[in-house]
Short mmCIF file of C-alpha atoms and ligand atoms in Angstrom, two decimals:
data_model
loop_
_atom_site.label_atom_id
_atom_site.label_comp_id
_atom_site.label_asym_id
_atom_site.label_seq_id
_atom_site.Cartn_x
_atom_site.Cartn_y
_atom_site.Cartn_z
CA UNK M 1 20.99 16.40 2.60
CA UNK M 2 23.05 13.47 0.51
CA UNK M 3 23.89 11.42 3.58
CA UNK M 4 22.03 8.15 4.25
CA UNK M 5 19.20 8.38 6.71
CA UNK M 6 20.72 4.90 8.26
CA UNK M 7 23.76 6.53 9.35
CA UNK M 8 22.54 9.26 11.06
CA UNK M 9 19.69 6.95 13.32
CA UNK M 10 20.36 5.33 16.20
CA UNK M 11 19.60 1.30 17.45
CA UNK M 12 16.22 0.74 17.45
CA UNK M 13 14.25 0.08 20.65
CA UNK M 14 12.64 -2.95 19.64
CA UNK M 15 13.74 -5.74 21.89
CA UNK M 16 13.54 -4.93 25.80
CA UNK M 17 16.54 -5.91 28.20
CA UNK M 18 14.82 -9.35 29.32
CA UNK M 19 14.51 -9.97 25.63
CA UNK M 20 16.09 -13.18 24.73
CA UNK M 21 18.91 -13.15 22.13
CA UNK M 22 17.94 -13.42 18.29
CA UNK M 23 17.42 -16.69 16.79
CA UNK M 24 17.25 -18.80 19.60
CA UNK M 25 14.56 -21.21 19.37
CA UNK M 26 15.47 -22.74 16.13
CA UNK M 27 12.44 -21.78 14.39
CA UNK M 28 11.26 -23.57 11.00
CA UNK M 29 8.78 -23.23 8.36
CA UNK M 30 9.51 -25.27 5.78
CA UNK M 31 7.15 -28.47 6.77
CA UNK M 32 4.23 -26.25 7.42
CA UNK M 33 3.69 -24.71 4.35
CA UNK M 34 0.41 -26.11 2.82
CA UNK M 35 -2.17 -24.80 5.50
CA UNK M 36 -4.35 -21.84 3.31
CA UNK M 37 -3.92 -19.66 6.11
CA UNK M 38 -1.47 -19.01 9.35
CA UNK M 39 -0.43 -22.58 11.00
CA UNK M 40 -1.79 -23.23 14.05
CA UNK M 41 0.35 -23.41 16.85
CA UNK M 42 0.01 -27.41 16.96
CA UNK M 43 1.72 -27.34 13.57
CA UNK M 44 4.65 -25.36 14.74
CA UNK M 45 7.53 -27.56 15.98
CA UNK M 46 8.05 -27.49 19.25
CA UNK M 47 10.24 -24.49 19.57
CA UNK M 48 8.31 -22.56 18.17
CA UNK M 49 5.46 -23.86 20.34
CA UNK M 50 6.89 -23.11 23.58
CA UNK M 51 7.54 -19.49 22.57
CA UNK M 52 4.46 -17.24 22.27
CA UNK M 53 3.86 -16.97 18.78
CA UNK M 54 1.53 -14.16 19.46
CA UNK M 55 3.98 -12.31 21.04
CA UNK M 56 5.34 -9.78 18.33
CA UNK M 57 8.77 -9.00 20.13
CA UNK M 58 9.21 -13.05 20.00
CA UNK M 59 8.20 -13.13 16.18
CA UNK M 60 10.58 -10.03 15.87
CA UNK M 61 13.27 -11.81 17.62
CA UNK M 62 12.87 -15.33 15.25
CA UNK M 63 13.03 -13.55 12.29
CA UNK M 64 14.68 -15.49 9.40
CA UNK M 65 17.99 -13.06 9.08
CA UNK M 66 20.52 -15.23 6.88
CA UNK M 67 20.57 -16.89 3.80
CA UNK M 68 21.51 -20.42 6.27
CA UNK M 69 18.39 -19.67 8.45
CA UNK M 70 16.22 -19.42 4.85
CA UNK M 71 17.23 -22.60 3.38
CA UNK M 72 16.94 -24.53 6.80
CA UNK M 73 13.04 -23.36 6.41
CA UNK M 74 12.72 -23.91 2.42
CA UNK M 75 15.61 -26.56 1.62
CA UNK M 76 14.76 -26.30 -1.71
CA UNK M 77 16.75 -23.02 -2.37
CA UNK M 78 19.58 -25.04 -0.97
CA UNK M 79 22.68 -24.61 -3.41
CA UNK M 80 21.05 -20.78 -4.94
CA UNK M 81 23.93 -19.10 -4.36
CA UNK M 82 22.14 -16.49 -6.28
CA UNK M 83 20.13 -15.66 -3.54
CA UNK M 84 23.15 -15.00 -1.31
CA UNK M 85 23.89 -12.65 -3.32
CA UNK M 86 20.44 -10.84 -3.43
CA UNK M 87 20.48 -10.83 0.58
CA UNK M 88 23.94 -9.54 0.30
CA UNK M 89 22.91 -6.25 -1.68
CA UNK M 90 19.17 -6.24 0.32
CA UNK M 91 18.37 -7.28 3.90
CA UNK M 92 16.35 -10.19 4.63
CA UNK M 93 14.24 -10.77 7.19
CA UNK M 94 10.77 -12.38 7.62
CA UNK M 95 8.64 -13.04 10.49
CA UNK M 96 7.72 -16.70 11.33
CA UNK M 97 4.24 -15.71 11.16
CA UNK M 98 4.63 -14.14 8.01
CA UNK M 99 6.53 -17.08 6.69
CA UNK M 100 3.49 -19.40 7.71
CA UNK M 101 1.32 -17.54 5.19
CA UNK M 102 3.15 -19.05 2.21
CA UNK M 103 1.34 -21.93 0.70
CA UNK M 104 4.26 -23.42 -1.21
CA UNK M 105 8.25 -22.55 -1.23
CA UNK M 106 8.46 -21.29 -4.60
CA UNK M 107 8.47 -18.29 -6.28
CA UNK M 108 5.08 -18.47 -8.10
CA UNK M 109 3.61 -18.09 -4.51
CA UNK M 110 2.82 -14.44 -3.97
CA UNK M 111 4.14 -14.20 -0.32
CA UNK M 112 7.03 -16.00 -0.80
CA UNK M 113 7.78 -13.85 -3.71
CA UNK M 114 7.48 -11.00 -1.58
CA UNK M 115 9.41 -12.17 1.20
CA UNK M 116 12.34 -14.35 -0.36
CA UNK M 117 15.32 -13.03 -1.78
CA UNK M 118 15.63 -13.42 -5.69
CA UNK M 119 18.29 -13.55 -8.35
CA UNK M 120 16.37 -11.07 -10.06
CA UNK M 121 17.18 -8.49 -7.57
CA UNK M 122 20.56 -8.20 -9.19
CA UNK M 123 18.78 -7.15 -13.00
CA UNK M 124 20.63 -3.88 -12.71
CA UNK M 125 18.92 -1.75 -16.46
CA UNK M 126 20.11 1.78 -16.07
CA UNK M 127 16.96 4.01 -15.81
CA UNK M 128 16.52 2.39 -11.61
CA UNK M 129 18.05 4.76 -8.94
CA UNK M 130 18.28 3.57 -4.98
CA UNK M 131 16.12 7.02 -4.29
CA UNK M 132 14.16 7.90 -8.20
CA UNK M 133 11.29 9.62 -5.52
CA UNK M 134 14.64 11.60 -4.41
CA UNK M 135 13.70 11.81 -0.98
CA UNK M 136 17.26 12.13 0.06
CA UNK M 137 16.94 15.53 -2.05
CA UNK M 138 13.73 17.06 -0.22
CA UNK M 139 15.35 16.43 3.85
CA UNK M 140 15.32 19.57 4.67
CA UNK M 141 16.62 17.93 8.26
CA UNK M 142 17.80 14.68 8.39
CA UNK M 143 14.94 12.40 8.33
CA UNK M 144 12.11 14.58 7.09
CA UNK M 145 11.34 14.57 3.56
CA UNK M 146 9.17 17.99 2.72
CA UNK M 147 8.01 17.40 -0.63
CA UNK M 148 4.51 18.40 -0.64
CA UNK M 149 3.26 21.86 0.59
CA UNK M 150 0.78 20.97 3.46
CA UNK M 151 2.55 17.45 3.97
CA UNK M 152 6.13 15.74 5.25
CA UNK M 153 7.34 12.25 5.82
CA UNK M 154 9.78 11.53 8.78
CA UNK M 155 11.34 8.77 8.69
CA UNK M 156 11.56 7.34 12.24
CA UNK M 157 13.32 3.72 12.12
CA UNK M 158 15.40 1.74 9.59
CA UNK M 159 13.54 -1.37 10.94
CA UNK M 160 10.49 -3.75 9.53
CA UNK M 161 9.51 -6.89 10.63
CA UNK M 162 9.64 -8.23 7.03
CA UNK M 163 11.78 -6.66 4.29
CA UNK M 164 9.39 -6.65 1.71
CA UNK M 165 11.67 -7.22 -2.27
CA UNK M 166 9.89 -4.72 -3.62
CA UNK M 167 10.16 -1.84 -0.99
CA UNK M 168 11.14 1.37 -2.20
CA UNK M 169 13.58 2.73 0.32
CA UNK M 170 15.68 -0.43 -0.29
CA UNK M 171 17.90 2.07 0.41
CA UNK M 172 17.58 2.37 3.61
CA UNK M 173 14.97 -0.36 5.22
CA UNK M 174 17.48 -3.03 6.87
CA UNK M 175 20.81 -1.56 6.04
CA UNK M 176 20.91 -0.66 9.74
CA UNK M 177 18.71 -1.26 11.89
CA UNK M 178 18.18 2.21 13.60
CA UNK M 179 15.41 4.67 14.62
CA UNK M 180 15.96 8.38 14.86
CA UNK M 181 17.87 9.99 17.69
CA UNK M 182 16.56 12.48 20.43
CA UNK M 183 18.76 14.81 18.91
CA UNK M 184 17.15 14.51 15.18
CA UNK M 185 13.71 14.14 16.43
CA UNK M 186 14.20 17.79 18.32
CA UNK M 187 15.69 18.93 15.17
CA UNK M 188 12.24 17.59 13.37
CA UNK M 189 9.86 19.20 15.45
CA UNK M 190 12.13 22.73 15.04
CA UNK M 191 11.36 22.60 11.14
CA UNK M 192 7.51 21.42 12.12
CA UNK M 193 7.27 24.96 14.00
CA UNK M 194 9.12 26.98 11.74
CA UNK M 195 6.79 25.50 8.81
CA UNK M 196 2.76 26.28 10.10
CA UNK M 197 2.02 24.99 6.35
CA UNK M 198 2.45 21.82 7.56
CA UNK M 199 -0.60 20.12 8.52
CA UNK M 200 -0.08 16.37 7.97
CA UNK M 201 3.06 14.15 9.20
CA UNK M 202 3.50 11.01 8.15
CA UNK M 203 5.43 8.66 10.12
CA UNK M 204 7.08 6.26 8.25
CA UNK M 205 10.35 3.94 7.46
CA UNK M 206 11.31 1.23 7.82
CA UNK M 207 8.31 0.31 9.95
CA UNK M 208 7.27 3.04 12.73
CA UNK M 209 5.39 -0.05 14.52
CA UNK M 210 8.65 -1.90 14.75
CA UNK M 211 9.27 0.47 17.19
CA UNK M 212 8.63 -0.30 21.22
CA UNK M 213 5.50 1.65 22.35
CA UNK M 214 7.13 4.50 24.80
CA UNK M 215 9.26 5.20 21.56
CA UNK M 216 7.18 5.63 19.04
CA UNK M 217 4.83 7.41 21.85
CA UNK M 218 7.64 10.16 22.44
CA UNK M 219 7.82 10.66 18.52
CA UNK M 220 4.22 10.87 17.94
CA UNK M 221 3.86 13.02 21.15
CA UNK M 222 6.69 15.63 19.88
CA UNK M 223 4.78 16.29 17.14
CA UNK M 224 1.32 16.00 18.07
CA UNK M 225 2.91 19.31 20.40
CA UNK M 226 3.44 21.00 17.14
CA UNK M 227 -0.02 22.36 17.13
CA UNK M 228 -0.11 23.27 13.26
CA UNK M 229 0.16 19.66 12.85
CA UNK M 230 -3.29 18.47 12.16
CA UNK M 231 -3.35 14.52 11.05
CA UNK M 232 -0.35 12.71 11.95
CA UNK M 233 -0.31 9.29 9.80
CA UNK M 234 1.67 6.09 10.22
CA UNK M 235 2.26 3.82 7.64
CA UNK M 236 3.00 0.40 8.40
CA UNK M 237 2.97 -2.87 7.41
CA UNK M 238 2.47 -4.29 10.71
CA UNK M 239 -0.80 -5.48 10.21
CA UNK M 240 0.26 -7.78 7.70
CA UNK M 241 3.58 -8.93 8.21
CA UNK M 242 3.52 -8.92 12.59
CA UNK M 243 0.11 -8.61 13.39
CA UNK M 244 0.45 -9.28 17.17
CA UNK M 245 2.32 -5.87 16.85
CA UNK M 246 -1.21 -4.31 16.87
CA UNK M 247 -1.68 -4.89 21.26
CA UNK M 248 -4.49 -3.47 23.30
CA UNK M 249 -1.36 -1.44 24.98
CA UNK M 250 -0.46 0.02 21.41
CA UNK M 251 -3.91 1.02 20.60
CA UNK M 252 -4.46 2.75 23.70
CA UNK M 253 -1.18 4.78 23.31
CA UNK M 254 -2.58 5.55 19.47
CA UNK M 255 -5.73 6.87 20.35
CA UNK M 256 -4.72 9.56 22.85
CA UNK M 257 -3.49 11.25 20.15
CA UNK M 258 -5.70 11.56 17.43
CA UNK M 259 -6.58 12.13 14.47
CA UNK M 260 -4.07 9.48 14.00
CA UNK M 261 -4.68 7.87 10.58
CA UNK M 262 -3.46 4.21 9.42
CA UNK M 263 -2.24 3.25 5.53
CA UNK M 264 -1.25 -0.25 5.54
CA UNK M 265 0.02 -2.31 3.15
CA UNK M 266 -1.86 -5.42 2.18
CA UNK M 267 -0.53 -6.99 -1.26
CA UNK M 268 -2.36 -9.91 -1.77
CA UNK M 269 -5.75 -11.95 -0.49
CA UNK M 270 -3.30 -14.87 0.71
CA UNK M 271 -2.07 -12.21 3.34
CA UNK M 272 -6.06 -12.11 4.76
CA UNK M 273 -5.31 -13.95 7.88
CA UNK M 274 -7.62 -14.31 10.87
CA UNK M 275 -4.96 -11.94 12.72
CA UNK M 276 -4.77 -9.42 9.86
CA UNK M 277 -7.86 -8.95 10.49
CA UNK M 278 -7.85 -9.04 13.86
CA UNK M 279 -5.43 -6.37 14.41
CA UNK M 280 -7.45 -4.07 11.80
CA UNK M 281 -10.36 -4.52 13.63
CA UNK M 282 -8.58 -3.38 17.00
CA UNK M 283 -7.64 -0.09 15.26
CA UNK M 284 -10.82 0.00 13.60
CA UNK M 285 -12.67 -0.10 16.87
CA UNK M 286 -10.14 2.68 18.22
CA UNK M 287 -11.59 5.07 15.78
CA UNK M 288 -8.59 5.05 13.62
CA UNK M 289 -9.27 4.94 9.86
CA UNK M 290 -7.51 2.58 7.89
CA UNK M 291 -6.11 3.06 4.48
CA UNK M 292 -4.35 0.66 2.14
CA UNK M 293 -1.42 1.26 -0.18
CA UNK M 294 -0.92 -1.16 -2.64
CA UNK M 295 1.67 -1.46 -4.67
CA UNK M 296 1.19 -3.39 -8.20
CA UNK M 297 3.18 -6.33 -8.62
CA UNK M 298 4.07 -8.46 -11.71
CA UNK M 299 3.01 -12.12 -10.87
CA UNK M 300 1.19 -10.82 -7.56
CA UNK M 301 -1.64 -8.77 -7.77
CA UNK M 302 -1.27 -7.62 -11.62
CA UNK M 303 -4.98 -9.78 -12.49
CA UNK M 304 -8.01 -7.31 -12.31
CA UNK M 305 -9.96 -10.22 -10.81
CA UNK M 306 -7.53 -10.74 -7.80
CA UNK M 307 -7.11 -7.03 -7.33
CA UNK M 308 -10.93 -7.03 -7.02
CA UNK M 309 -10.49 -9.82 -4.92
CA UNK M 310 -8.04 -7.78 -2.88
CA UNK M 311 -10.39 -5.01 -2.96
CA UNK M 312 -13.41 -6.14 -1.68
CA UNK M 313 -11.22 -8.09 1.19
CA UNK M 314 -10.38 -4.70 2.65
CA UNK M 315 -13.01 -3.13 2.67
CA UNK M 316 -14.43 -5.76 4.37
CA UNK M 317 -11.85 -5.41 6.77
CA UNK M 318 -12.93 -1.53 7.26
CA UNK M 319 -9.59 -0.87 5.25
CA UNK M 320 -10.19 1.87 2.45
CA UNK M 321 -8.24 1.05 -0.21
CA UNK M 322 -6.43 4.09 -1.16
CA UNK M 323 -3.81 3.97 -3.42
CA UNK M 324 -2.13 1.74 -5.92
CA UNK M 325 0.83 2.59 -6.93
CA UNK M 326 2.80 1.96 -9.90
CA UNK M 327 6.47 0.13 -8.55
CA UNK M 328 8.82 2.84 -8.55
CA UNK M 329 12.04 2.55 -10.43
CA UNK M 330 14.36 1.49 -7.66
CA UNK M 331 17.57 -0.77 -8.31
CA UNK M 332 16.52 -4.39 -7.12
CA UNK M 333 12.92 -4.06 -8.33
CA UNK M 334 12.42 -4.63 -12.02
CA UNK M 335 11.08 -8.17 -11.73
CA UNK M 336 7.88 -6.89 -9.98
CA UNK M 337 7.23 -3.82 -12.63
CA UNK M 338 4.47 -4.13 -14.62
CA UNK M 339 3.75 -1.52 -17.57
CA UNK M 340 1.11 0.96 -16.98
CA UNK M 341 -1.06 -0.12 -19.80
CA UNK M 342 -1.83 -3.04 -17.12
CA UNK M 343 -2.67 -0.69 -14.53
CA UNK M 344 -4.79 1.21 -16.25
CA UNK M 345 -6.81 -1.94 -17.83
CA UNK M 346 -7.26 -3.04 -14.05
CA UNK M 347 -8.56 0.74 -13.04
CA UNK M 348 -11.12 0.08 -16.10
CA UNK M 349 -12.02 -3.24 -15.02
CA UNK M 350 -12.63 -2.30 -10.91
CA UNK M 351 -14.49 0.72 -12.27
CA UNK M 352 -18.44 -0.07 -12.22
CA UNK M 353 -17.97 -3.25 -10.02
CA UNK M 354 -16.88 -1.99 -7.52
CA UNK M 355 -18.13 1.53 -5.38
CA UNK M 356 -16.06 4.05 -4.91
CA UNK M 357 -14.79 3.32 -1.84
CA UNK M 358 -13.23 0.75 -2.69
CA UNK M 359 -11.17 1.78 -5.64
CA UNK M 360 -8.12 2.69 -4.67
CA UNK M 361 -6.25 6.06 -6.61
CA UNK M 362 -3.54 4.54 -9.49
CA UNK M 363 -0.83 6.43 -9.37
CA UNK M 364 2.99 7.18 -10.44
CA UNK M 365 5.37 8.25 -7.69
CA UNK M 366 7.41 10.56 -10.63
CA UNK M 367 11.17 9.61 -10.89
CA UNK M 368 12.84 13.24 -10.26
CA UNK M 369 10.95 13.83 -6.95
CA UNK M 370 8.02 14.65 -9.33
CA UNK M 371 5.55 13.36 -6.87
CA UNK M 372 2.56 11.04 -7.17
CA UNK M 373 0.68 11.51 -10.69
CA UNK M 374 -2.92 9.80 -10.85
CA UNK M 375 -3.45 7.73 -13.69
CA UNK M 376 -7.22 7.50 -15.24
CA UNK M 377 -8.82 5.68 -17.73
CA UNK M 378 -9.76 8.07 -20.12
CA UNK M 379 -13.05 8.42 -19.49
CA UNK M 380 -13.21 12.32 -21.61
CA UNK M 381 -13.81 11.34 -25.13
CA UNK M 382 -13.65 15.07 -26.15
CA UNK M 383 -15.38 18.47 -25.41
CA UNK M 384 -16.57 21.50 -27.20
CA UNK M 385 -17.29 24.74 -25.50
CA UNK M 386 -21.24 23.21 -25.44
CA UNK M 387 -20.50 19.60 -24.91
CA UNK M 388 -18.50 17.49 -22.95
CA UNK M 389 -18.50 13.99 -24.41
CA UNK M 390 -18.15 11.02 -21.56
CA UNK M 391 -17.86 7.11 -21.60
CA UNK M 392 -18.77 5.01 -18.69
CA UNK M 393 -17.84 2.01 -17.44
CA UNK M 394 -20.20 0.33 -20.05
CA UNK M 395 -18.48 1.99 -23.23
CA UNK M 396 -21.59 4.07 -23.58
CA UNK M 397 -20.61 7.99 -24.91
CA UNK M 398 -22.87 10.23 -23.14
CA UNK M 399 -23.31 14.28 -24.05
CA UNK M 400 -23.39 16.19 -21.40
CA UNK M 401 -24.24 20.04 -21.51
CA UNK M 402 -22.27 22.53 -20.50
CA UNK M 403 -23.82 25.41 -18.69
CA UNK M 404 -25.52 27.85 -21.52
CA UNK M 405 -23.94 31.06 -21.97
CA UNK M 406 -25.27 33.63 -24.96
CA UNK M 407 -22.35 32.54 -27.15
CA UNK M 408 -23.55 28.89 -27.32
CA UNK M 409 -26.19 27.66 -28.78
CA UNK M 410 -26.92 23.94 -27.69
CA UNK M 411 -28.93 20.87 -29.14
CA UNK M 412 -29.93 21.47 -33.16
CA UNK M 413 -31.14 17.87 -33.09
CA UNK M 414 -29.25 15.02 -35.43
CA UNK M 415 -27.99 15.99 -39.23
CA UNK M 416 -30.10 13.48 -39.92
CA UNK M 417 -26.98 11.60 -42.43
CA UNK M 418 -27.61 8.19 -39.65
CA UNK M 419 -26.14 6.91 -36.56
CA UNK M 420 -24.55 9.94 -34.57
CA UNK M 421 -21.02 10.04 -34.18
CA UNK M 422 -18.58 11.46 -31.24
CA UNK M 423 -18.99 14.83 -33.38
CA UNK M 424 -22.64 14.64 -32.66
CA UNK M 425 -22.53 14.39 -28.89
CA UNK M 426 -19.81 17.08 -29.09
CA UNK M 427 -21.60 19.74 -30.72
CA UNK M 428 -24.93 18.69 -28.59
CA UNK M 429 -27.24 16.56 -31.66
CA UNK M 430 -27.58 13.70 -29.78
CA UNK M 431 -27.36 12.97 -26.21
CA UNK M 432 -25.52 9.42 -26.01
CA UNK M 433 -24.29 6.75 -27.58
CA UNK M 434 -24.63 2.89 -26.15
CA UNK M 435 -23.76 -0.74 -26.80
CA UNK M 436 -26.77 -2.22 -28.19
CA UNK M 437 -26.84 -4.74 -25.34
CA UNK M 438 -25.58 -4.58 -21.19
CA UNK M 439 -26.10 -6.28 -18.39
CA UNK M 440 -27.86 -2.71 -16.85
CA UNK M 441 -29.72 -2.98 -20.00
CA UNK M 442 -31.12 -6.62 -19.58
CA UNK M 443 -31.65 -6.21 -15.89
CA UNK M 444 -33.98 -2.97 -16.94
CA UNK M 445 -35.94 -5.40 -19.54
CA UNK M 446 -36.76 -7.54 -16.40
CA UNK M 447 -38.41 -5.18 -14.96
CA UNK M 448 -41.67 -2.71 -15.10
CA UNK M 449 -40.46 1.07 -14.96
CA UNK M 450 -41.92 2.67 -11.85
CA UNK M 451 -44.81 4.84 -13.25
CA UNK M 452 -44.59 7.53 -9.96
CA UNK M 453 -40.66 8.54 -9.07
CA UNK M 454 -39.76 6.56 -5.61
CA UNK M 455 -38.90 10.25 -4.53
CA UNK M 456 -41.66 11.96 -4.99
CA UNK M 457 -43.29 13.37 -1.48
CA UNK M 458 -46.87 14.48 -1.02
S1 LIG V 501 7.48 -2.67 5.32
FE1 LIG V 501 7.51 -0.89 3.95
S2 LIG V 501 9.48 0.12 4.35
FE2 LIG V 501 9.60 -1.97 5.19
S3 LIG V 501 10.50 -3.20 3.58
FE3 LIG V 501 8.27 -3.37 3.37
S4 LIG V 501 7.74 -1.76 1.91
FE4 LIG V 501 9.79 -1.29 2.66
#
């Protein structure tokens, strides 16, 4: 299927009749901007205050659409005609409350980056596609991707509350604002049937939660029928971009049809917000795990201490982080890619400070349709058919046995010609290797070793 998913969707069902018409209150951020986290309503102007800013079809409806509407919030891009140009060739739109998260109108603030349209954008090198994951390859129907045996994608609305500069369907998200038809969705839930393999949907975009709830309930309701379907996911960015999305209405809706499963798409710490974490906790509390996809950023999250930072935030949030995934190679993004070497170096650095759960997978969504590739550390120095060798977190090599068979013949002790080497812990002569000096090390020196094993029972 080559055609555009945009042209074959339909208006979205966002704003309801007795909505009022777009851009009407006159909304402005520009004079607000220093507060460290969302302005309080006294700061708005008054527009803004007589509207309910916690209203998320009102924060839909004041978007910032046009390039006019941006530089009456930031007059400082006044006269970048450059941007123009970017919104031209990429939609923009950001949510007053999203705009209130940025700390100062330029583009060394993270959110703004994110949010604002750049000159960059046009950096055109050859090697970026509009679809590298080649989604509009695997549509078996039009909007389902099938990639993955067990899994498929459908995308249900053109729509987000913010259109993020780094978003991989710039393709699609914001060309149109649409959602899928009655027509396509029947057409989805045929191929769902036909396809018992299919255990996991994800519904995804454009924003699914951008969506009013009795549509997205009909969507998630046709194939929650499909009873092969097992988890049906939504990703969304709602809870960071339009938090007020995330209603005691919506959640109820959610949760009659679980397992319903969350990933979001935090970026940054400076998009921790009182109502971020509101809204997770609302989901949270609905018994609807949370997940977080990150995607690494050049000049936004690409510092192992801020993607600890980031880290630890979610968690704390009862958001697992989940993935992190390399920026794909799509046309408009090449300002944000950082090389892999970086990713990897921040893998090695959250490794051992942080637990598990809270290290998301790195990974490479393959140009080709490839699919996503987890990149590692290399944590396997080498192996023999005895002896695996293994570094940790610390740079110590550790041996580690492999299970004995009669054709091995493990452990001759050390060749006695000095300090073992990799080869040693290979063929099983010694059974590790450290630094002379760690901070495990130090904090074992400070105390007494038990004498009787905390788990022993009598
Ligand atoms: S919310 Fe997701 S789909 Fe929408 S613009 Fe951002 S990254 Fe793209």
């Amino acid at each position: 299927m080559q055609d555009s998913n945009a042209d074959s969707l339909m208006t979205p069902e966002v704003a309801s009749a007795e909505d009022e018409p777009p851009g009407s209150s006159g909304w402005q951020t520009a004079p607000f901007l220093t507060a460290t986290q969302v302005a309080p309503p006294s700061a708005l102007p008054a527009a803004a205050r007589r509207a309910d800013w916690t209203d998320w079809r009102w924060q839909m409806r004041n978007r910032i659409r046009t390039v006019g509407q941006l530089v009456g919030s930031f007059p400082k891009l006044k006269g970048l005609t450059a941007i123009a140009e970017a919104a031209d060739k990429f939609p923009l739109a950001i949510t007053p409350y999203y705009a209130s998260l940025i700390r100062e109108a330029s583009f060394a603030d993270p959110v703004f980056k994110m949010a604002v349209p750049n000159v960059d954008e046009l950096w055109d090198p050859s090697f970026l596609k509009d679809d590298p994951l080649e989604e509009d390859h695997d549509m078996p129907v039009p909007g389902l991707v099938h990639r993955y045996p067990d899994r498929a994608l459908v995308i249900t609305t053109t729509t987000c509350a913010m259109y993020c500069r780094h978003c991989t369907r710039k393709r699609v998200a914001g060309k149109r604002e649409t959602c899928i038809t009655p027509a396509q969705l029947s057409r989805i839930s045929a191929y769902l049937s036909a396809h018992p393999e299919i255990h996991d949907v994800i519904l995804s975009g454009g924003d699914p939660l951008t969506m009013a709830t009795p549509a997205l309930e009909r969507i998630i309701a046709t194939v929650r029928a499909v009873n092969t379907v097992d988890v049906i996911r939504i990703g969304t960015r709602t809870p960071v971009t339009l938090p007020m999305r995330i209603t005691p209405e919506l959640v109820e809706m959610l949760r009659r049809y679980h397992p319903i499963w969350i990933n979001t798409h935090f970026n940054h710490p400076n998009e921790f917000s009182p109502e971020a974490r509101e809204a997770c906790a609302r989901l949270a509390d609905a018994g609807i795990p949370l997940g977080n996809q990150t995607v690494l950023l050049h000049g936004i999250n690409d510092d192992p201490r801020l993607m600890e930072e980031l880290c630890r935030g979610l968690v704390r949030m009862r958001v697992r982080p989940y993935y992190l995934f390399q920026c794909d190679l799509v046309r408009g993004v090449e300002h944000f890619r950082t090389p892999i070497s970086r990713g990897i170096e921040i893998m090695e650095y959250l490794r051992g400070r942080l637990s598990g759960l809270a290290i998301p997978t790195y990974v490479v969504d393959a140009p080709g349709g490839g699919g996503k590739i987890p990149v590692l550390p290399n944590y396997v120095v080498s192996s023999s058919p005895t002896h695996t060798v293994l570094r940790n977190f610390e740079g110590m090599l550790i041996s580690y046995p492999e299970p004995c068979t009669p054709e091995t013949d493990p452990g001759r002790g050390l060749t006695g010609r000095g300090a073992a080497t990799v080869w040693d812990l290979a063929a099983g002569r010694a059974p590790k290797i450290q630094p002379a000096k760690t901070d495990r090390h130090e904090r074992r020196t400070q105390h007494t070793p038990a004498t009787t094993p905390i788990a022993v029972f009598e």
